[in-house]
Amino acid sequence: MPRRLLIGDLHGAYRCLMDVLDACRFEFGVDHLYFTGDAADGYPEVFDCIRFFRQLKNFHPVIGNHDIWLQNYLAYGISTANWLSQGGIHSISSFKRSGLTNEGLKDYALYLSTWPYTVLEDDFCLMHAGPSPSTTYDVLRLLSNEKRNLYERTATEVSDHRRIPEISAVWSRDYYYSALDFCHGMKPLMKPFEPELEFYVGHTPVVDGIPFVSKKYHLINIDTGTGYGGRLTIIDMDSLEYWQSRSAEELYPGHRPR
């Protein structure tokens, strides 16, 4: 029977991805793989990760902020000091090594533009960071249907991930602090949703390298710090059984992701 499996923020650590898929005995063409976003930046095999995802059957991603920065670079050559300091330089190097032409780079940018802001199904919602206190079910549904065709917007608009007003529901300052509250054991800011949904998120690394699961607030944070040398985690979304790769620090000795 096919499983619904989820991985968190990857940040170019292709070896961790292969390691964890092997650990859970992932069945290609059978199992479904969900992804909380941030394939880009940090470790040196960003292109390999995205190429693998592009060829994978039953793959269900959402876009992460690092992926949007990479998309902007591939489509328009936009690179900011902030992005480069957060591991963007490794994404650039990875795509340069790929040997792709300019048209090939734009084709990958177009592929990334097909990744939605949310995946909304009957029993769960997948987001990169999570809902803000002001998020409604209608906003979640809108974000799951939004088609982010980057070629219909100017370079200035594409460089700002807040260009769609509802995107604040994905990367709001309110959510950022609530995520830290959850992961550091402080008072959460979440509210109940109707219909009841399980939220699967990444973006904010947990403090102990173990997936954060709150049954009370219906929140599962799967970012176990791969982008900072930690392990990549894959979790069965139905049973909550999980497996972890070896650490990125071990698999990429001597590499500084940021």
Tab-separated table of C-alpha atoms in Angstrom:
chain	number	residue	atom	x	y	z
A	1	MET	CA	0.000	0.000	0.000
A	2	PRO	CA	1.450	3.427	-0.890
A	3	ARG	CA	2.617	5.564	1.998
A	4	ARG	CA	2.407	9.328	2.414
A	5	LEU	CA	5.932	10.338	3.399
A	6	LEU	CA	7.197	13.830	4.146
A	7	ILE	CA	10.652	15.386	4.245
A	8	GLY	CA	11.630	18.756	5.626
A	9	ASP	CA	14.060	21.465	4.576
A	10	LEU	CA	16.802	19.876	2.463
A	11	HIS	CA	19.147	22.730	1.518
A	12	GLY	CA	21.120	21.003	-1.202
A	13	ALA	CA	22.073	17.947	0.857
A	14	TYR	CA	21.439	15.328	-1.835
A	15	ARG	CA	23.446	12.691	0.046
A	16	CYS	CA	21.127	13.108	3.052
A	17	LEU	CA	18.143	12.705	0.743
A	18	MET	CA	19.442	9.448	-0.699
A	19	ASP	CA	20.401	8.263	2.778
A	20	VAL	CA	16.959	8.828	4.286
A	21	LEU	CA	15.058	7.373	1.311
A	22	ASP	CA	17.165	4.245	1.717
A	23	ALA	CA	16.526	4.202	5.474
A	24	CYS	CA	12.736	4.177	5.054
A	25	ARG	CA	12.866	1.787	2.075
A	26	PHE	CA	11.113	4.274	-0.146
A	27	GLU	CA	9.216	2.543	-2.965
A	28	PHE	CA	9.708	4.547	-6.156
A	29	GLY	CA	6.551	4.826	-8.228
A	30	VAL	CA	4.440	3.674	-5.277
A	31	ASP	CA	5.009	5.896	-2.242
A	32	HIS	CA	4.067	9.578	-2.300
A	33	LEU	CA	6.718	12.080	-1.231
A	34	TYR	CA	5.649	15.435	0.228
A	35	PHE	CA	8.171	18.244	0.819
A	36	THR	CA	7.982	21.357	3.007
A	37	GLY	CA	10.241	23.380	0.708
A	38	ASP	CA	13.788	24.806	0.756
A	39	ALA	CA	15.602	22.471	-1.609
A	40	ALA	CA	17.974	25.357	-2.351
A	41	ASP	CA	21.032	26.852	-0.650
A	42	GLY	CA	23.483	25.522	1.892
A	43	TYR	CA	25.024	22.296	0.620
A	44	PRO	CA	26.660	21.825	-2.801
A	45	GLU	CA	24.159	19.546	-4.605
A	46	VAL	CA	21.155	21.815	-5.042
A	47	PHE	CA	20.819	21.045	-8.752
A	48	ASP	CA	20.949	17.291	-8.059
A	49	CYS	CA	18.133	17.598	-5.509
A	50	ILE	CA	15.829	19.552	-7.809
A	51	ARG	CA	16.600	17.376	-10.826
A	52	PHE	CA	15.746	14.303	-8.738
A	53	PHE	CA	12.460	15.829	-7.598
A	54	ARG	CA	11.603	16.779	-11.159
A	55	GLN	CA	11.918	13.173	-12.275
A	56	LEU	CA	10.112	11.685	-9.266
A	57	LYS	CA	6.626	10.298	-9.634
A	58	ASN	CA	4.107	11.176	-6.881
A	59	PHE	CA	6.039	14.240	-5.664
A	60	HIS	CA	4.118	16.988	-3.821
A	61	PRO	CA	6.193	20.055	-2.841
A	62	VAL	CA	5.488	23.518	-1.541
A	63	ILE	CA	7.777	26.431	-2.306
A	64	GLY	CA	10.231	27.658	0.339
A	65	ASN	CA	11.733	31.123	0.639
A	66	HIS	CA	15.165	29.801	-0.420
A	67	ASP	CA	13.577	28.197	-3.488
A	68	ILE	CA	12.044	31.536	-4.495
A	69	TRP	CA	15.434	33.236	-4.174
A	70	LEU	CA	16.905	30.562	-6.433
A	71	GLN	CA	14.008	30.882	-8.871
A	72	ASN	CA	14.647	34.634	-9.109
A	73	TYR	CA	18.303	33.971	-9.898
A	74	LEU	CA	17.617	31.319	-12.535
A	75	ALA	CA	14.978	33.410	-14.289
A	76	TYR	CA	16.392	36.926	-13.979
A	77	GLY	CA	19.917	36.700	-12.557
A	78	ILE	CA	18.729	38.364	-9.331
A	79	SER	CA	21.063	37.721	-6.389
A	80	THR	CA	21.052	39.681	-3.154
A	81	ALA	CA	23.683	39.898	-0.445
A	82	ASN	CA	21.186	38.443	2.010
A	83	TRP	CA	20.578	35.395	-0.201
A	84	LEU	CA	24.282	34.813	-0.850
A	85	SER	CA	25.035	34.997	2.874
A	86	GLN	CA	22.369	32.354	3.566
A	87	GLY	CA	23.895	29.724	1.308
A	88	GLY	CA	22.819	31.058	-2.078
A	89	ILE	CA	26.383	30.972	-3.347
A	90	HIS	CA	26.242	27.160	-3.210
A	91	SER	CA	23.067	27.099	-5.313
A	92	ILE	CA	24.752	29.280	-7.924
A	93	SER	CA	27.834	27.040	-7.990
A	94	SER	CA	25.717	23.901	-8.239
A	95	PHE	CA	23.785	25.161	-11.255
A	96	LYS	CA	26.957	26.428	-12.925
A	97	ARG	CA	28.449	22.941	-12.615
A	98	SER	CA	25.315	21.482	-14.212
A	99	GLY	CA	26.346	22.875	-17.596
A	100	LEU	CA	22.811	24.084	-18.353
A	101	THR	CA	22.346	26.784	-20.974
A	102	ASN	CA	20.497	29.994	-20.143
A	103	GLU	CA	17.368	28.421	-21.554
A	104	GLY	CA	17.939	25.378	-19.358
A	105	LEU	CA	18.251	27.601	-16.272
A	106	LYS	CA	15.005	29.360	-17.151
A	107	ASP	CA	13.353	25.979	-17.605
A	108	TYR	CA	14.288	25.065	-14.018
A	109	ALA	CA	12.988	28.444	-12.861
A	110	LEU	CA	9.710	27.675	-14.580
A	111	TYR	CA	9.612	24.264	-12.877
A	112	LEU	CA	10.083	25.888	-9.464
A	113	SER	CA	7.268	28.305	-10.285
A	114	THR	CA	4.887	25.320	-10.407
A	115	TRP	CA	5.509	24.561	-6.711
A	116	PRO	CA	2.472	25.940	-4.818
A	117	TYR	CA	2.462	27.840	-1.530
A	118	THR	CA	0.340	25.172	0.153
A	119	VAL	CA	-0.834	21.621	-0.444
A	120	LEU	CA	-4.320	21.359	0.991
A	121	GLU	CA	-6.026	17.988	1.293
A	122	ASP	CA	-9.022	16.769	3.281
A	123	ASP	CA	-7.102	15.982	6.461
A	124	PHE	CA	-3.942	18.095	6.347
A	125	CYS	CA	-2.267	21.239	5.085
A	126	LEU	CA	1.369	21.370	4.018
A	127	MET	CA	3.111	24.766	4.206
A	128	HIS	CA	6.700	25.908	4.277
A	129	ALA	CA	6.469	27.936	7.470
A	130	GLY	CA	2.889	27.721	8.664
A	131	PRO	CA	-0.277	29.711	9.235
A	132	SER	CA	-0.339	33.087	10.923
A	133	PRO	CA	-3.038	33.857	13.498
A	134	SER	CA	-4.981	35.699	10.788
A	135	THR	CA	-4.968	32.822	8.279
A	136	THR	CA	-8.344	31.438	7.232
A	137	TYR	CA	-9.296	28.231	5.474
A	138	ASP	CA	-10.203	30.254	2.372
A	139	VAL	CA	-6.696	31.712	2.278
A	140	LEU	CA	-5.197	28.217	2.523
A	141	ARG	CA	-7.360	27.116	-0.383
A	142	LEU	CA	-6.398	30.190	-2.428
A	143	LEU	CA	-2.694	29.575	-1.834
A	144	SER	CA	-3.021	25.932	-2.861
A	145	ASN	CA	-4.533	26.989	-6.195
A	146	GLU	CA	-2.269	29.978	-6.909
A	147	LYS	CA	-0.325	29.544	-10.137
A	148	ARG	CA	2.949	31.370	-9.730
A	149	ASN	CA	3.857	31.966	-13.380
A	150	LEU	CA	6.980	34.048	-12.916
A	151	TYR	CA	7.066	35.097	-16.565
A	152	GLU	CA	3.873	37.103	-16.090
A	153	ARG	CA	5.512	39.351	-13.499
A	154	THR	CA	8.373	41.825	-13.652
A	155	ALA	CA	11.775	41.114	-12.133
A	156	THR	CA	11.025	43.578	-9.326
A	157	GLU	CA	7.778	41.830	-8.452
A	158	VAL	CA	9.368	38.386	-8.552
A	159	SER	CA	12.213	39.503	-6.283
A	160	ASP	CA	9.713	40.158	-3.480
A	161	HIS	CA	8.051	37.007	-2.132
A	162	ARG	CA	5.329	39.181	-0.573
A	163	ARG	CA	4.099	40.288	-3.997
A	164	ILE	CA	0.847	38.355	-3.440
A	165	PRO	CA	-0.909	39.826	-0.363
A	166	GLU	CA	-1.985	36.421	0.951
A	167	ILE	CA	1.637	35.247	1.078
A	168	SER	CA	1.811	36.812	4.552
A	169	ALA	CA	-0.086	33.704	5.640
A	170	VAL	CA	2.959	31.641	4.703
A	171	TRP	CA	5.894	33.774	5.857
A	172	SER	CA	4.467	36.250	8.301
A	173	ARG	CA	6.407	37.708	11.178
A	174	ASP	CA	3.587	36.508	13.434
A	175	TYR	CA	4.096	32.941	12.315
A	176	TYR	CA	7.862	33.128	12.616
A	177	TYR	CA	7.597	33.925	16.310
A	178	SER	CA	4.875	31.359	16.900
A	179	ALA	CA	7.092	28.723	15.270
A	180	LEU	CA	9.934	29.644	17.599
A	181	ASP	CA	7.528	29.486	20.513
A	182	PHE	CA	6.523	25.953	19.565
A	183	CYS	CA	10.064	24.745	19.015
A	184	HIS	CA	11.441	26.298	22.186
A	185	GLY	CA	8.582	25.225	24.434
A	186	MET	CA	7.064	28.677	24.875
A	187	LYS	CA	3.403	29.677	24.618
A	188	PRO	CA	2.103	28.980	21.086
A	189	LEU	CA	-0.028	31.386	19.066
A	190	MET	CA	-1.931	28.806	17.036
A	191	LYS	CA	-5.709	28.724	16.764
A	192	PRO	CA	-8.095	25.855	15.927
A	193	PHE	CA	-9.101	25.445	12.286
A	194	GLU	CA	-12.428	24.392	10.894
A	195	PRO	CA	-12.424	21.920	9.267
A	196	GLU	CA	-9.805	20.340	11.517
A	197	LEU	CA	-6.452	20.016	9.759
A	198	GLU	CA	-3.042	18.674	10.630
A	199	PHE	CA	-0.364	21.221	9.693
A	200	TYR	CA	2.989	19.970	8.436
A	201	VAL	CA	5.670	22.663	8.317
A	202	GLY	CA	9.399	23.305	8.168
A	203	HIS	CA	11.363	26.583	7.967
A	204	THR	CA	12.193	26.867	11.677
A	205	PRO	CA	14.694	24.198	12.826
A	206	VAL	CA	13.696	22.295	15.941
A	207	VAL	CA	16.127	22.546	18.833
A	208	ASP	CA	16.860	18.873	19.468
A	209	GLY	CA	16.905	17.350	15.970
A	210	ILE	CA	13.665	15.422	16.582
A	211	PRO	CA	10.415	16.214	14.725
A	212	PHE	CA	8.108	18.401	16.782
A	213	VAL	CA	4.623	16.922	17.103
A	214	SER	CA	1.827	18.773	18.903
A	215	LYS	CA	-1.418	16.811	19.038
A	216	LYS	CA	-3.082	19.696	20.864
A	217	TYR	CA	-2.318	22.229	18.145
A	218	HIS	CA	-2.293	19.793	15.199
A	219	LEU	CA	1.214	20.880	14.185
A	220	ILE	CA	4.164	18.787	13.011
A	221	ASN	CA	7.467	20.580	12.355
A	222	ILE	CA	9.790	18.400	10.282
A	223	ASP	CA	12.796	20.744	9.900
A	224	THR	CA	15.485	18.926	11.902
A	225	GLY	CA	18.332	21.230	10.925
A	226	THR	CA	19.780	19.676	7.769
A	227	GLY	CA	20.781	23.144	6.554
A	228	TYR	CA	22.919	23.636	9.660
A	229	GLY	CA	24.706	20.277	9.615
A	230	GLY	CA	21.882	18.216	11.137
A	231	ARG	CA	19.975	15.175	9.906
A	232	LEU	CA	17.266	15.037	7.271
A	233	THR	CA	14.046	13.477	8.553
A	234	ILE	CA	11.330	11.624	6.654
A	235	ILE	CA	8.038	10.935	8.435
A	236	ASP	CA	5.059	8.735	7.654
A	237	MET	CA	2.188	11.224	7.730
A	238	ASP	CA	-0.311	8.603	8.882
A	239	SER	CA	1.606	6.656	11.540
A	240	LEU	CA	4.122	9.426	12.471
A	241	GLU	CA	6.926	6.861	12.345
A	242	TYR	CA	10.086	8.592	11.153
A	243	TRP	CA	13.602	7.860	9.906
A	244	GLN	CA	16.685	10.054	9.783
A	245	SER	CA	19.738	10.308	7.558
A	246	ARG	CA	23.262	10.621	8.768
A	247	SER	CA	24.064	14.236	9.524
A	248	ALA	CA	24.938	16.649	6.736
A	249	GLU	CA	28.075	17.475	8.685
A	250	GLU	CA	29.156	13.830	8.435
A	251	LEU	CA	28.187	13.418	4.772
A	252	TYR	CA	29.795	16.718	3.693
A	253	PRO	CA	32.922	16.925	5.888
A	254	GLY	CA	34.529	20.350	5.937
A	255	HIS	CA	31.706	22.072	4.039
A	256	ARG	CA	30.335	25.334	5.440
A	257	PRO	CA	26.705	25.719	4.337
A	258	ARG	CA	26.471	29.426	5.199
